[in-house]
PDB file of C-alpha atoms in Angstrom:
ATOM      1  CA  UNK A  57       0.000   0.000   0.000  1.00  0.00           C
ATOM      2  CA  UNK A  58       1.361   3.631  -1.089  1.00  0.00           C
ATOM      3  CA  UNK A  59       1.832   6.428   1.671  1.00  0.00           C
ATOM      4  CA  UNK A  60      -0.290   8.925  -0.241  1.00  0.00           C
ATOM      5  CA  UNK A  61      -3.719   6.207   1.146  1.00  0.00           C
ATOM      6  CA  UNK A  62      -3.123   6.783   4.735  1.00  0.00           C
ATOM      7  CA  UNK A  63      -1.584  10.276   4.302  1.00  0.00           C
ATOM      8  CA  UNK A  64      -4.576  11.814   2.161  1.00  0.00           C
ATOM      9  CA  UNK A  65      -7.338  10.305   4.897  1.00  0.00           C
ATOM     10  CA  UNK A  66      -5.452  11.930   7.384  1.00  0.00           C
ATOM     11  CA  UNK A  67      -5.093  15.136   5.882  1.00  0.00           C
ATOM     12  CA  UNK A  68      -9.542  14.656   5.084  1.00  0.00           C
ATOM     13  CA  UNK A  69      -9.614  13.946   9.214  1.00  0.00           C
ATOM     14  CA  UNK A  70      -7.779  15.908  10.233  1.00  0.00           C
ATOM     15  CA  UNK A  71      -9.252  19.222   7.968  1.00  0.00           C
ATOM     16  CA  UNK A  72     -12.670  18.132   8.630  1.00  0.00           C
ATOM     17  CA  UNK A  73     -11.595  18.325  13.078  1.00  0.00           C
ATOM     18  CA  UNK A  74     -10.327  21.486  12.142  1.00  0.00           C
ATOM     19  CA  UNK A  75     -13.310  23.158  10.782  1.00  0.00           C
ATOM     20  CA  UNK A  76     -15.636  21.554  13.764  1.00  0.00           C
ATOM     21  CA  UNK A  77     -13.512  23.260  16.111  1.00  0.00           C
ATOM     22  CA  UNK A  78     -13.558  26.493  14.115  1.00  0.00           C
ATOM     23  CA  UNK A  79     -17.103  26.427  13.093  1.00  0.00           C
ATOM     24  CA  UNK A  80     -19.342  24.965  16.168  1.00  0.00           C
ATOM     25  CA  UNK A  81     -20.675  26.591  19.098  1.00  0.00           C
ATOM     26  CA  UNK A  82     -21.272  23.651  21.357  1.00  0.00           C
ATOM     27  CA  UNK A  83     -18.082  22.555  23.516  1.00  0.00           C
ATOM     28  CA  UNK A  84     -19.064  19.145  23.416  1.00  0.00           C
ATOM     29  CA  UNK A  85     -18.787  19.264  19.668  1.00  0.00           C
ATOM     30  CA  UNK A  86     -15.792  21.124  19.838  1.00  0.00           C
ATOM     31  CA  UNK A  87     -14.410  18.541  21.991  1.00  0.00           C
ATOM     32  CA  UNK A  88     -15.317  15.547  19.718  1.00  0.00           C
ATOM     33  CA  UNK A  89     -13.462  17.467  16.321  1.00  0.00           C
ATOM     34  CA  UNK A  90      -9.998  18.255  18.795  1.00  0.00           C
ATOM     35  CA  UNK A  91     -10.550  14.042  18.768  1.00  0.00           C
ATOM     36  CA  UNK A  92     -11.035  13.339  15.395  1.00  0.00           C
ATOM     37  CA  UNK A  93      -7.901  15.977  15.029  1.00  0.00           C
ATOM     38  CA  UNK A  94      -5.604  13.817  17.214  1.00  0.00           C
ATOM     39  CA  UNK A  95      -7.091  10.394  15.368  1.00  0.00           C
ATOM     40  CA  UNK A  96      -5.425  12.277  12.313  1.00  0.00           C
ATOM     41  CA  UNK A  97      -2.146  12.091  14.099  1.00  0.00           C
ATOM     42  CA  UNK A  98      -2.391   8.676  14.991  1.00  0.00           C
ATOM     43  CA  UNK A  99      -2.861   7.399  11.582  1.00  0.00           C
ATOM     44  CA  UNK A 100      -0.298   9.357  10.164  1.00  0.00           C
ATOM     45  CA  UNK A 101       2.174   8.089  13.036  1.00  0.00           C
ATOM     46  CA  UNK A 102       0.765   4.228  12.240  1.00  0.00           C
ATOM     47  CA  UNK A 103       1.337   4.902   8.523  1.00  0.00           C
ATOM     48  CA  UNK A 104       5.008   6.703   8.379  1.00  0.00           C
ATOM     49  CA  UNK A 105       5.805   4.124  10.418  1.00  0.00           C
ATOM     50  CA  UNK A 106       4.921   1.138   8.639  1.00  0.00           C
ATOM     51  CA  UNK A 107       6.513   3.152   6.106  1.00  0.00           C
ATOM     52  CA  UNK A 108       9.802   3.548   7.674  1.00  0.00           C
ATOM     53  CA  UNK A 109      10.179   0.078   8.679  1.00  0.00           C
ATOM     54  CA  UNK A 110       9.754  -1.295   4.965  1.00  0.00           C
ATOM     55  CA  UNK A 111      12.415   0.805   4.443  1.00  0.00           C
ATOM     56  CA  UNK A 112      15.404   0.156   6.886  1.00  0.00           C
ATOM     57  CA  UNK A 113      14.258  -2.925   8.154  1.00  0.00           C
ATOM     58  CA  UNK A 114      13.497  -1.166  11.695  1.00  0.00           C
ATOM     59  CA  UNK A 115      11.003  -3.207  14.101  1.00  0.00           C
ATOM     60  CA  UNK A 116      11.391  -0.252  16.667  1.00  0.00           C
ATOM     61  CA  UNK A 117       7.942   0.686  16.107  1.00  0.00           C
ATOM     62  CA  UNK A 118       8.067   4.211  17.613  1.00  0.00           C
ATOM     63  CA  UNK A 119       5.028   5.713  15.976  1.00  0.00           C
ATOM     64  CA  UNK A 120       2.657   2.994  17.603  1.00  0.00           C
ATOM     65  CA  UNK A 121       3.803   3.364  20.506  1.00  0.00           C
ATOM     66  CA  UNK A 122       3.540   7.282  19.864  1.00  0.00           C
ATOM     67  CA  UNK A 123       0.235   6.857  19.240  1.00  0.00           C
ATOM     68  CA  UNK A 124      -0.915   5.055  22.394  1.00  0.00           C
ATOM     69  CA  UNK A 125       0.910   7.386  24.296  1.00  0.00           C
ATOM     70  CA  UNK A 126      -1.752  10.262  22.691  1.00  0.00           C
ATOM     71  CA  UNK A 127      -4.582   8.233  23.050  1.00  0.00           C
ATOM     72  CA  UNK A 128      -3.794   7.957  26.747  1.00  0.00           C
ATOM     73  CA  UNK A 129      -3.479  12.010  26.671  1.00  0.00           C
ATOM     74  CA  UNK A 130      -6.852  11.942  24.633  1.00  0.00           C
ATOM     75  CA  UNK A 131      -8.601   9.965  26.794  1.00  0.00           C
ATOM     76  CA  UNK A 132      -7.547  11.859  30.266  1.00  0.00           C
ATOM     77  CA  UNK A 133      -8.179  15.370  28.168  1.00  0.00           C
ATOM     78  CA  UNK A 134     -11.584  14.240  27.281  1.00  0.00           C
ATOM     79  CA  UNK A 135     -12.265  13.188  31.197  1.00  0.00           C
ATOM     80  CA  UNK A 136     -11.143  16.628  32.432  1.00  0.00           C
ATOM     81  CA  UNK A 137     -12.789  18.387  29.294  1.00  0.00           C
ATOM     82  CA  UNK A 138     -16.426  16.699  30.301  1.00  0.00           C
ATOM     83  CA  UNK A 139     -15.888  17.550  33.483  1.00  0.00           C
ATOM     84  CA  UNK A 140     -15.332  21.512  32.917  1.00  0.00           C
ATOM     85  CA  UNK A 141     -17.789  21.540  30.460  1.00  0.00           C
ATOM     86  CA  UNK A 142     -20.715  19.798  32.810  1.00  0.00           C
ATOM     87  CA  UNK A 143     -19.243  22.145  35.291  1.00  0.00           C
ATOM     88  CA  UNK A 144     -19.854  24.757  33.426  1.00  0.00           C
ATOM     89  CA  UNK A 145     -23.285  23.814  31.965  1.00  0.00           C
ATOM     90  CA  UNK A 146     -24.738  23.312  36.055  1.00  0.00           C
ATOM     91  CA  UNK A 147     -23.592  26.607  36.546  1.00  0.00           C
ATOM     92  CA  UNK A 148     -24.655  28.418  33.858  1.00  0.00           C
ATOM     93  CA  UNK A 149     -27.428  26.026  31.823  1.00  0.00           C
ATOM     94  CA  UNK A 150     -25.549  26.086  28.476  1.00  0.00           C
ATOM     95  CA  UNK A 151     -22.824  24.884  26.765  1.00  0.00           C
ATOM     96  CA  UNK A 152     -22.847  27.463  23.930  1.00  0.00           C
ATOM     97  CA  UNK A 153     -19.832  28.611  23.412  1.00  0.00           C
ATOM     98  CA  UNK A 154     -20.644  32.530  22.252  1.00  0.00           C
ATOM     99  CA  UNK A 155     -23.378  32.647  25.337  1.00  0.00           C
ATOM    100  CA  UNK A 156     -20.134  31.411  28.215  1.00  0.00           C
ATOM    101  CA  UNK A 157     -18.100  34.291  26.366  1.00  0.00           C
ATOM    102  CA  UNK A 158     -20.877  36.628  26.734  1.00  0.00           C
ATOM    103  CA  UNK A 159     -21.365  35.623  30.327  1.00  0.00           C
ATOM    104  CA  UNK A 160     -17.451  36.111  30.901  1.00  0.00           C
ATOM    105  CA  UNK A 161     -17.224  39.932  29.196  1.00  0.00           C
ATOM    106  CA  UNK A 162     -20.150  41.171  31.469  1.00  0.00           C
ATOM    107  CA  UNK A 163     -22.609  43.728  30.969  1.00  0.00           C
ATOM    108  CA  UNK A 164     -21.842  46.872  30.057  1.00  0.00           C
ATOM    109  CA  UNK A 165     -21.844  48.829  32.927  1.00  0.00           C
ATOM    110  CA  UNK A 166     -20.676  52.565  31.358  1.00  0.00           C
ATOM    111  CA  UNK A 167     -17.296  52.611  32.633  1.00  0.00           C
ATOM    112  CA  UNK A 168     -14.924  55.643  31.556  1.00  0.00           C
ATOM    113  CA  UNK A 169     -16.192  55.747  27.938  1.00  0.00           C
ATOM    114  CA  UNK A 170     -19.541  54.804  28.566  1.00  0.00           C
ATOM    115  CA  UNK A 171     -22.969  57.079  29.219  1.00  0.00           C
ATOM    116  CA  UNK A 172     -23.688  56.976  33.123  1.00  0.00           C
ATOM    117  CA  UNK A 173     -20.607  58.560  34.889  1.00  0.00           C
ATOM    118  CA  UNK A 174     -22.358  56.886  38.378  1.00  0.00           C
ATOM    119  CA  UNK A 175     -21.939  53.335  37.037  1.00  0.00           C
ATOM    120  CA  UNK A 176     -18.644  53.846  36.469  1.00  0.00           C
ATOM    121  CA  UNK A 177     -18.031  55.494  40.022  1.00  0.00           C
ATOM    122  CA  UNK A 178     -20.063  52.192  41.679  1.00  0.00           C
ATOM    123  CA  UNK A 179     -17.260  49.992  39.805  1.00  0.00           C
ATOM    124  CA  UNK A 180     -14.047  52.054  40.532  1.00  0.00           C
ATOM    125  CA  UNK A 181     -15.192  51.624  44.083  1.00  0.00           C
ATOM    126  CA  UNK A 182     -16.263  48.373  44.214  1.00  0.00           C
ATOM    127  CA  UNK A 183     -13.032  47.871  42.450  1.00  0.00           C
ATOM    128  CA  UNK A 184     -11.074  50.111  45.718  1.00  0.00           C
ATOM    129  CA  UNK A 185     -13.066  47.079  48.125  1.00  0.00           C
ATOM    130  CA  UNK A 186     -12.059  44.142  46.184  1.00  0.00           C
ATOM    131  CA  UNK A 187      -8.305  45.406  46.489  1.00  0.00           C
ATOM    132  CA  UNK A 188      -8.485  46.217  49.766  1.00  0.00           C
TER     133      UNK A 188
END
């Protein structure tokens, strides 16, 4: 079997993880294309490795054991990445993505370049407390 087999499927994955992360809200989807980005990686360790040992007769076979080494570090980032995001979903009843960076900002409370000089008076001294 040709290199180019392994190498172009990885290159499909690994594109197709890429755009899930840049293009969905949800973090649970978000986690599951980050996975489907590392199973990239693990194919094209498996593959360049068969590849290499045709070639110089190696029976090392460092890119499997690369690749069990990241699933181990896939499997314990998806554990602590559930947890965050179930964290995160008691506490705030979503796992939207743009709605938890919404939440994060704050409103808009008028600050120094905003309308209501008062508003921005309560948060300089609330500010003053939580420093003191």
């Amino acid at each position: 079997m040709h290199l180019a087999y392994p190498a172009v499927l990885s290159a499909l994955l690994f594109c197709t993880g890429l755009y899930g992360v840049l293009a969905r809200r949800n973090a649970i989807l978000v986690l599951m294309s980050v996975e489907l980005m590392l199973n990239a990686v693990n194919l094209n360790l498996v593959a360049f490795d068969v590849w290499l040992s045709k070639t110089a007769q190696d029976t090392l076979h460092s890119g499997q054991a690369l690749t069990l080494f990241t699933i181990a570090i896939a499997a314990a980032e998806i554990g602590i990445g559930l947890a965050i995001v179930l964290a995160v979903y008691r506490n705030s009843g979503t796992s939207d993505i743009d709605r938890l960076r919404d939440t994060a900002e704050g409103p808009d409370t008028g600050g120094p370049d905003g309308d209501d000089p008062e508003a921005a008076a309560v948060t300089a001294d609330e500010k003053a407390e939580a420093t003191a």
